[in-house]
Tab-separated table of C-alpha atoms in Angstrom:
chain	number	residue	atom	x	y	z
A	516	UNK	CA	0.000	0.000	0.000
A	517	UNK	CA	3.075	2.924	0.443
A	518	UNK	CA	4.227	1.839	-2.110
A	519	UNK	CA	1.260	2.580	-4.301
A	520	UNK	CA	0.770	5.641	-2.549
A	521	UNK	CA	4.353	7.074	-3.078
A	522	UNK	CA	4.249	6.229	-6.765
A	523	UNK	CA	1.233	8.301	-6.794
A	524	UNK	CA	3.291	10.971	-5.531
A	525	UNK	CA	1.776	10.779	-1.557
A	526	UNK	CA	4.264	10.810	1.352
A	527	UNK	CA	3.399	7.704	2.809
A	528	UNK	CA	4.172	7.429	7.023
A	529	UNK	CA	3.786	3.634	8.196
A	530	UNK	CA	3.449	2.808	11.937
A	531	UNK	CA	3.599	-0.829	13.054
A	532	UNK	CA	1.029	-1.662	16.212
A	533	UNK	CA	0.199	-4.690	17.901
A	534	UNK	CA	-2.968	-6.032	16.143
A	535	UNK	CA	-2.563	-3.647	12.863
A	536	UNK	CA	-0.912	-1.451	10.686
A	537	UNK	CA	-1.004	2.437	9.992
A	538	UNK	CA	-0.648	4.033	7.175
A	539	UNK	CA	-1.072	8.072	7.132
A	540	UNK	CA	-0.363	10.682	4.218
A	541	UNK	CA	-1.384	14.232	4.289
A	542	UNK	CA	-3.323	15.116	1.252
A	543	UNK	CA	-2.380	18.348	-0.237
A	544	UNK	CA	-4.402	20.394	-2.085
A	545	UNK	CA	-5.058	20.257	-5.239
A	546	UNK	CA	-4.642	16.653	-5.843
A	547	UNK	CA	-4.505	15.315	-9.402
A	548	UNK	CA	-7.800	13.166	-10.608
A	549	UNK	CA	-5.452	10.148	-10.846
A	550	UNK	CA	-3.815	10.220	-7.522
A	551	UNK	CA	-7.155	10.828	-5.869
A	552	UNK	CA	-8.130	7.561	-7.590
A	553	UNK	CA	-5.453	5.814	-6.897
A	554	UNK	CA	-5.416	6.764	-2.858
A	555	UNK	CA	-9.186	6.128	-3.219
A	556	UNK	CA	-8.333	2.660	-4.278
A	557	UNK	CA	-5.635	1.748	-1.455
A	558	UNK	CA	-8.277	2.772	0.887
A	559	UNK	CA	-10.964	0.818	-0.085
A	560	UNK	CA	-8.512	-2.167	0.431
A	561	UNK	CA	-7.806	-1.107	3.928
A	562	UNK	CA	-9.727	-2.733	6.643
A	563	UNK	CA	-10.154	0.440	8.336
A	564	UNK	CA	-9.677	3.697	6.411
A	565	UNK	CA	-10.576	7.618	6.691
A	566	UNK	CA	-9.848	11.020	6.325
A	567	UNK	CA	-9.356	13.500	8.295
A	568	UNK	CA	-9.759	16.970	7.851
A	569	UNK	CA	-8.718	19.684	10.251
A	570	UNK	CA	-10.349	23.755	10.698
A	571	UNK	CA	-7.018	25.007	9.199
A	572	UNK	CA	-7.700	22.987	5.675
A	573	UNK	CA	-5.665	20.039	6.106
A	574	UNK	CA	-6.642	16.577	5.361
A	575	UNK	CA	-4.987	13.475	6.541
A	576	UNK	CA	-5.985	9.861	4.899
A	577	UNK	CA	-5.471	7.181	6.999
A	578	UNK	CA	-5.284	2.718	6.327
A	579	UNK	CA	-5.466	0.750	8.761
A	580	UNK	CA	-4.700	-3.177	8.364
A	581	UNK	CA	-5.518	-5.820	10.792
A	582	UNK	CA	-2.422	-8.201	11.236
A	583	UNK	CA	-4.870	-11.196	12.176
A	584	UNK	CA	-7.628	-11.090	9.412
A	585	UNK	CA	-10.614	-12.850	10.588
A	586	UNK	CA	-10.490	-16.146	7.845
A	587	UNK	CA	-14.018	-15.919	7.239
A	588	UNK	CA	-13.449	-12.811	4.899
A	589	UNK	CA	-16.161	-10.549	6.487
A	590	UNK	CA	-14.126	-7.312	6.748
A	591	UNK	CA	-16.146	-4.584	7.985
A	592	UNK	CA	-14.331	-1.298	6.289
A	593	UNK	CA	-15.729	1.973	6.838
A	594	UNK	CA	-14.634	5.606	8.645
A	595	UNK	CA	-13.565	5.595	12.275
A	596	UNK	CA	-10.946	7.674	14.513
A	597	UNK	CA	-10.109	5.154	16.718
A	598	UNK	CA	-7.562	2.891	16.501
């Protein structure tokens, strides 16, 4: 996934927790139609995923991956700020 999002020209940050993964980028503005796509699509294969945006005008996407994927494949993905 940083991968992906660096060749779409994001600065990826990746922090390693117990039970998951974090990815964060900040999300400058303006953003090119591709790279939104492309971030778009890294999210959606998150299994938690957001953005955040702050009073001042910044935004901050955020992936979060679960190191112990339940086997069943039910993934509930969706917006949260806790993690």
């Amino acid at each position: 996934m940083a991968t992906r999002l660096s060749a779409a020209g994001f600065t990826p940050r990746v922090t390693d927790h117990d039970d998951h993964t974090r990815i964060e980028l900040e999300v400058a503005d303006p953003v090119s139609a591709g790279s939104w796509q492309e971030l778009l699509a890294v999210l959606e294969a998150a299994d938690r995923f957001g953005l955040d945006v702050s009073s001042a005008g910044g935004r901050l996407a955020w992936a979060a991956i679960r190191r112990n994927a339940p086997a069943t494949g039910d993934t509930v993905r969706g917006h949260t700020h806790q993690l």
